[in-house]
Amino acid sequence: LGRVVAGTNGGGGGDADAPHSPILLDVYATWCGPCKFMEPLLSEAAEELGPTVRVVKLDSDKYPRISSVLKVGGLPTLIRFDGGDVSKEVERMEGVLTKDQIIDFVNGNFKR
């Protein structure tokens, strides 16, 4: 079953049975209205996608250095990383997405 986990400086947060599945990183802030709006949609998408993707949330206020390294310019930002090479960013999107758009984004089918 898919789930959303919190990211930290220590890394991890992924399911042990899906070590090579892509990672979807949601960079957000607790004060961000659009981020709050998207939170349940992200959870629904994670449930539907199941173990095909690891969904991780990163609070940009708690981890500003990571947000800076990732060059996050707006919130929310979704970043999809290759599962085989987690240092390889595949695609990113800023702004609110619907559940179906999140699923399309993860599957590489999102049309802007």
mmCIF file with all atom_site columns, C-alpha atoms in Angstrom:
data_model
loop_
_atom_site.group_PDB
_atom_site.id
_atom_site.type_symbol
_atom_site.label_atom_id
_atom_site.label_alt_id
_atom_site.label_comp_id
_atom_site.label_asym_id
_atom_site.label_entity_id
_atom_site.label_seq_id
_atom_site.pdbx_PDB_ins_code
_atom_site.Cartn_x
_atom_site.Cartn_y
_atom_site.Cartn_z
_atom_site.occupancy
_atom_site.B_iso_or_equiv
_atom_site.pdbx_formal_charge
_atom_site.auth_seq_id
_atom_site.auth_comp_id
_atom_site.auth_asym_id
_atom_site.auth_atom_id
_atom_site.pdbx_PDB_model_num
ATOM 1   C CA . LEU A 1 1   ? 0.000  0.000  0.000   1.00 0.00 ? 1   LEU A CA 1
ATOM 2   C CA . GLY A 1 2   ? 1.361  3.427  -0.942  1.00 0.00 ? 2   GLY A CA 1
ATOM 3   C CA . ARG A 1 3   ? 1.911  6.096  1.653   1.00 0.00 ? 3   ARG A CA 1
ATOM 4   C CA . VAL A 1 4   ? 3.491  9.494  2.127   1.00 0.00 ? 4   VAL A CA 1
ATOM 5   C CA . VAL A 1 5   ? 6.452  9.747  4.500   1.00 0.00 ? 5   VAL A CA 1
ATOM 6   C CA . ALA A 1 6   ? 8.340  12.722 5.919   1.00 0.00 ? 6   ALA A CA 1
ATOM 7   C CA . GLY A 1 7   ? 11.837 13.364 4.625   1.00 0.00 ? 7   GLY A CA 1
ATOM 8   C CA . THR A 1 8   ? 14.747 14.319 6.888   1.00 0.00 ? 8   THR A CA 1
ATOM 9   C CA . ASN A 1 9   ? 18.434 15.096 6.640   1.00 0.00 ? 9   ASN A CA 1
ATOM 10  C CA . GLY A 1 10  ? 19.015 11.432 7.506   1.00 0.00 ? 10  GLY A CA 1
ATOM 11  C CA . GLY A 1 11  ? 17.376 10.273 4.282   1.00 0.00 ? 11  GLY A CA 1
ATOM 12  C CA . GLY A 1 12  ? 15.433 7.053  4.110   1.00 0.00 ? 12  GLY A CA 1
ATOM 13  C CA . GLY A 1 13  ? 11.684 7.038  4.312   1.00 0.00 ? 13  GLY A CA 1
ATOM 14  C CA . GLY A 1 14  ? 11.184 4.590  1.468   1.00 0.00 ? 14  GLY A CA 1
ATOM 15  C CA . ASP A 1 15  ? 9.630  1.161  1.504   1.00 0.00 ? 15  ASP A CA 1
ATOM 16  C CA . ALA A 1 16  ? 12.258 -1.566 1.840   1.00 0.00 ? 16  ALA A CA 1
ATOM 17  C CA . ASP A 1 17  ? 10.422 -3.744 -0.687  1.00 0.00 ? 17  ASP A CA 1
ATOM 18  C CA . ALA A 1 18  ? 10.643 -1.060 -3.411  1.00 0.00 ? 18  ALA A CA 1
ATOM 19  C CA . PRO A 1 19  ? 14.271 0.148  -3.326  1.00 0.00 ? 19  PRO A CA 1
ATOM 20  C CA . HIS A 1 20  ? 14.414 0.991  -7.038  1.00 0.00 ? 20  HIS A CA 1
ATOM 21  C CA . SER A 1 21  ? 11.013 2.593  -7.470  1.00 0.00 ? 21  SER A CA 1
ATOM 22  C CA . PRO A 1 22  ? 11.020 6.273  -8.424  1.00 0.00 ? 22  PRO A CA 1
ATOM 23  C CA . ILE A 1 23  ? 10.886 8.879  -5.675  1.00 0.00 ? 23  ILE A CA 1
ATOM 24  C CA . LEU A 1 24  ? 8.336  11.688 -5.718  1.00 0.00 ? 24  LEU A CA 1
ATOM 25  C CA . LEU A 1 25  ? 9.509  14.503 -3.465  1.00 0.00 ? 25  LEU A CA 1
ATOM 26  C CA . ASP A 1 26  ? 6.919  17.054 -2.339  1.00 0.00 ? 26  ASP A CA 1
ATOM 27  C CA . VAL A 1 27  ? 8.646  20.215 -1.101  1.00 0.00 ? 27  VAL A CA 1
ATOM 28  C CA . TYR A 1 28  ? 6.159  22.217 0.964   1.00 0.00 ? 28  TYR A CA 1
ATOM 29  C CA . ALA A 1 29  ? 5.754  24.603 3.888   1.00 0.00 ? 29  ALA A CA 1
ATOM 30  C CA . THR A 1 30  ? 3.250  24.408 6.738   1.00 0.00 ? 30  THR A CA 1
ATOM 31  C CA . TRP A 1 31  ? 2.102  28.005 6.083   1.00 0.00 ? 31  TRP A CA 1
ATOM 32  C CA . CYS A 1 32  ? 1.539  27.404 2.341   1.00 0.00 ? 32  CYS A CA 1
ATOM 33  C CA . GLY A 1 33  ? -2.177 27.320 1.446   1.00 0.00 ? 33  GLY A CA 1
ATOM 34  C CA . PRO A 1 34  ? -1.735 25.518 -1.894  1.00 0.00 ? 34  PRO A CA 1
ATOM 35  C CA . CYS A 1 35  ? 0.505  22.959 -0.146  1.00 0.00 ? 35  CYS A CA 1
ATOM 36  C CA . LYS A 1 36  ? -2.227 22.259 2.421   1.00 0.00 ? 36  LYS A CA 1
ATOM 37  C CA . PHE A 1 37  ? -4.805 21.938 -0.362  1.00 0.00 ? 37  PHE A CA 1
ATOM 38  C CA . MET A 1 38  ? -2.655 19.398 -2.205  1.00 0.00 ? 38  MET A CA 1
ATOM 39  C CA . GLU A 1 39  ? -1.781 17.282 0.858   1.00 0.00 ? 39  GLU A CA 1
ATOM 40  C CA . PRO A 1 40  ? -4.848 14.972 0.749   1.00 0.00 ? 40  PRO A CA 1
ATOM 41  C CA . LEU A 1 41  ? -4.578 14.701 -3.033  1.00 0.00 ? 41  LEU A CA 1
ATOM 42  C CA . LEU A 1 42  ? -0.973 13.559 -2.684  1.00 0.00 ? 42  LEU A CA 1
ATOM 43  C CA . SER A 1 43  ? -2.009 10.950 -0.113  1.00 0.00 ? 43  SER A CA 1
ATOM 44  C CA . GLU A 1 44  ? -4.767 9.648  -2.409  1.00 0.00 ? 44  GLU A CA 1
ATOM 45  C CA . ALA A 1 45  ? -2.334 9.460  -5.322  1.00 0.00 ? 45  ALA A CA 1
ATOM 46  C CA . ALA A 1 46  ? 0.217  7.609  -3.156  1.00 0.00 ? 46  ALA A CA 1
ATOM 47  C CA . GLU A 1 47  ? -2.418 5.065  -2.153  1.00 0.00 ? 47  GLU A CA 1
ATOM 48  C CA . GLU A 1 48  ? -3.440 4.517  -5.767  1.00 0.00 ? 48  GLU A CA 1
ATOM 49  C CA . LEU A 1 49  ? 0.153  4.237  -7.004  1.00 0.00 ? 49  LEU A CA 1
ATOM 50  C CA . GLY A 1 50  ? 1.088  1.805  -4.239  1.00 0.00 ? 50  GLY A CA 1
ATOM 51  C CA . PRO A 1 51  ? 4.671  0.511  -4.247  1.00 0.00 ? 51  PRO A CA 1
ATOM 52  C CA . THR A 1 52  ? 5.395  1.814  -7.768  1.00 0.00 ? 52  THR A CA 1
ATOM 53  C CA . VAL A 1 53  ? 6.673  5.075  -6.246  1.00 0.00 ? 53  VAL A CA 1
ATOM 54  C CA . ARG A 1 54  ? 8.047  6.299  -2.929  1.00 0.00 ? 54  ARG A CA 1
ATOM 55  C CA . VAL A 1 55  ? 6.384  9.578  -1.914  1.00 0.00 ? 55  VAL A CA 1
ATOM 56  C CA . VAL A 1 56  ? 8.406  11.763 0.448   1.00 0.00 ? 56  VAL A CA 1
ATOM 57  C CA . LYS A 1 57  ? 7.502  15.178 1.877   1.00 0.00 ? 57  LYS A CA 1
ATOM 58  C CA . LEU A 1 58  ? 10.153 17.761 2.721   1.00 0.00 ? 58  LEU A CA 1
ATOM 59  C CA . ASP A 1 59  ? 9.301  20.807 4.846   1.00 0.00 ? 59  ASP A CA 1
ATOM 60  C CA . SER A 1 60  ? 11.240 23.647 3.229   1.00 0.00 ? 60  SER A CA 1
ATOM 61  C CA . ASP A 1 61  ? 11.260 25.630 6.483   1.00 0.00 ? 61  ASP A CA 1
ATOM 62  C CA . LYS A 1 62  ? 12.769 22.764 8.500   1.00 0.00 ? 62  LYS A CA 1
ATOM 63  C CA . TYR A 1 63  ? 15.302 21.912 5.795   1.00 0.00 ? 63  TYR A CA 1
ATOM 64  C CA . PRO A 1 64  ? 16.119 25.161 3.964   1.00 0.00 ? 64  PRO A CA 1
ATOM 65  C CA . ARG A 1 65  ? 19.556 23.931 2.927   1.00 0.00 ? 65  ARG A CA 1
ATOM 66  C CA . ILE A 1 66  ? 18.107 20.930 1.082   1.00 0.00 ? 66  ILE A CA 1
ATOM 67  C CA . SER A 1 67  ? 15.490 23.178 -0.544  1.00 0.00 ? 67  SER A CA 1
ATOM 68  C CA . SER A 1 68  ? 18.279 25.516 -1.635  1.00 0.00 ? 68  SER A CA 1
ATOM 69  C CA . VAL A 1 69  ? 20.412 22.692 -3.057  1.00 0.00 ? 69  VAL A CA 1
ATOM 70  C CA . LEU A 1 70  ? 17.332 21.488 -4.964  1.00 0.00 ? 70  LEU A CA 1
ATOM 71  C CA . LYS A 1 71  ? 16.816 25.063 -6.234  1.00 0.00 ? 71  LYS A CA 1
ATOM 72  C CA . VAL A 1 72  ? 13.189 25.150 -5.141  1.00 0.00 ? 72  VAL A CA 1
ATOM 73  C CA . GLY A 1 73  ? 11.691 28.424 -6.333  1.00 0.00 ? 73  GLY A CA 1
ATOM 74  C CA . GLY A 1 74  ? 8.013  28.043 -5.451  1.00 0.00 ? 74  GLY A CA 1
ATOM 75  C CA . LEU A 1 75  ? 5.725  25.936 -3.322  1.00 0.00 ? 75  LEU A CA 1
ATOM 76  C CA . PRO A 1 76  ? 4.508  23.318 -3.598  1.00 0.00 ? 76  PRO A CA 1
ATOM 77  C CA . THR A 1 77  ? 7.188  21.744 -5.783  1.00 0.00 ? 77  THR A CA 1
ATOM 78  C CA . LEU A 1 78  ? 7.024  18.111 -6.876  1.00 0.00 ? 78  LEU A CA 1
ATOM 79  C CA . ILE A 1 79  ? 10.285 16.539 -8.022  1.00 0.00 ? 79  ILE A CA 1
ATOM 80  C CA . ARG A 1 80  ? 10.477 13.066 -9.537  1.00 0.00 ? 80  ARG A CA 1
ATOM 81  C CA . PHE A 1 81  ? 13.766 11.214 -9.123  1.00 0.00 ? 81  PHE A CA 1
ATOM 82  C CA . ASP A 1 82  ? 14.920 8.087  -10.919 1.00 0.00 ? 82  ASP A CA 1
ATOM 83  C CA . GLY A 1 83  ? 14.610 5.054  -8.642  1.00 0.00 ? 83  GLY A CA 1
ATOM 84  C CA . GLY A 1 84  ? 17.860 3.494  -9.829  1.00 0.00 ? 84  GLY A CA 1
ATOM 85  C CA . ASP A 1 85  ? 19.847 6.718  -9.378  1.00 0.00 ? 85  ASP A CA 1
ATOM 86  C CA . VAL A 1 86  ? 18.242 8.898  -6.718  1.00 0.00 ? 86  VAL A CA 1
ATOM 87  C CA . SER A 1 87  ? 20.599 11.756 -7.551  1.00 0.00 ? 87  SER A CA 1
ATOM 88  C CA . LYS A 1 88  ? 19.020 11.974 -11.023 1.00 0.00 ? 88  LYS A CA 1
ATOM 89  C CA . GLU A 1 89  ? 16.136 14.434 -11.191 1.00 0.00 ? 89  GLU A CA 1
ATOM 90  C CA . VAL A 1 90  ? 13.765 13.396 -13.960 1.00 0.00 ? 90  VAL A CA 1
ATOM 91  C CA . GLU A 1 91  ? 11.191 16.173 -13.842 1.00 0.00 ? 91  GLU A CA 1
ATOM 92  C CA . ARG A 1 92  ? 9.762  18.862 -11.579 1.00 0.00 ? 92  ARG A CA 1
ATOM 93  C CA . MET A 1 93  ? 6.539  20.820 -11.320 1.00 0.00 ? 93  MET A CA 1
ATOM 94  C CA . GLU A 1 94  ? 5.639  23.846 -9.221  1.00 0.00 ? 94  GLU A CA 1
ATOM 95  C CA . GLY A 1 95  ? 2.081  24.521 -8.145  1.00 0.00 ? 95  GLY A CA 1
ATOM 96  C CA . VAL A 1 96  ? -0.991 22.540 -7.192  1.00 0.00 ? 96  VAL A CA 1
ATOM 97  C CA . LEU A 1 97  ? -1.853 19.367 -9.091  1.00 0.00 ? 97  LEU A CA 1
ATOM 98  C CA . THR A 1 98  ? -4.968 17.205 -8.870  1.00 0.00 ? 98  THR A CA 1
ATOM 99  C CA . LYS A 1 99  ? -4.692 13.557 -7.831  1.00 0.00 ? 99  LYS A CA 1
ATOM 100 C CA . ASP A 1 100 ? -4.894 12.438 -11.474 1.00 0.00 ? 100 ASP A CA 1
ATOM 101 C CA . GLN A 1 101 ? -2.252 14.981 -12.510 1.00 0.00 ? 101 GLN A CA 1
ATOM 102 C CA . ILE A 1 102 ? 0.055  13.739 -9.730  1.00 0.00 ? 102 ILE A CA 1
ATOM 103 C CA . ILE A 1 103 ? -0.368 10.165 -10.982 1.00 0.00 ? 103 ILE A CA 1
ATOM 104 C CA . ASP A 1 104 ? 0.307  11.274 -14.571 1.00 0.00 ? 104 ASP A CA 1
ATOM 105 C CA . PHE A 1 105 ? 3.375  13.205 -13.377 1.00 0.00 ? 105 PHE A CA 1
ATOM 106 C CA . VAL A 1 106 ? 4.753  10.115 -11.606 1.00 0.00 ? 106 VAL A CA 1
ATOM 107 C CA . ASN A 1 107 ? 4.109  7.961  -14.676 1.00 0.00 ? 107 ASN A CA 1
ATOM 108 C CA . GLY A 1 108 ? 5.762  10.508 -16.998 1.00 0.00 ? 108 GLY A CA 1
ATOM 109 C CA . ASN A 1 109 ? 2.483  11.284 -18.794 1.00 0.00 ? 109 ASN A CA 1
ATOM 110 C CA . PHE A 1 110 ? 1.840  14.787 -17.443 1.00 0.00 ? 110 PHE A CA 1
ATOM 111 C CA . LYS A 1 111 ? 1.000  17.356 -20.103 1.00 0.00 ? 111 LYS A CA 1
ATOM 112 C CA . ARG A 1 112 ? 1.529  21.003 -19.132 1.00 0.00 ? 112 ARG A CA 1
#
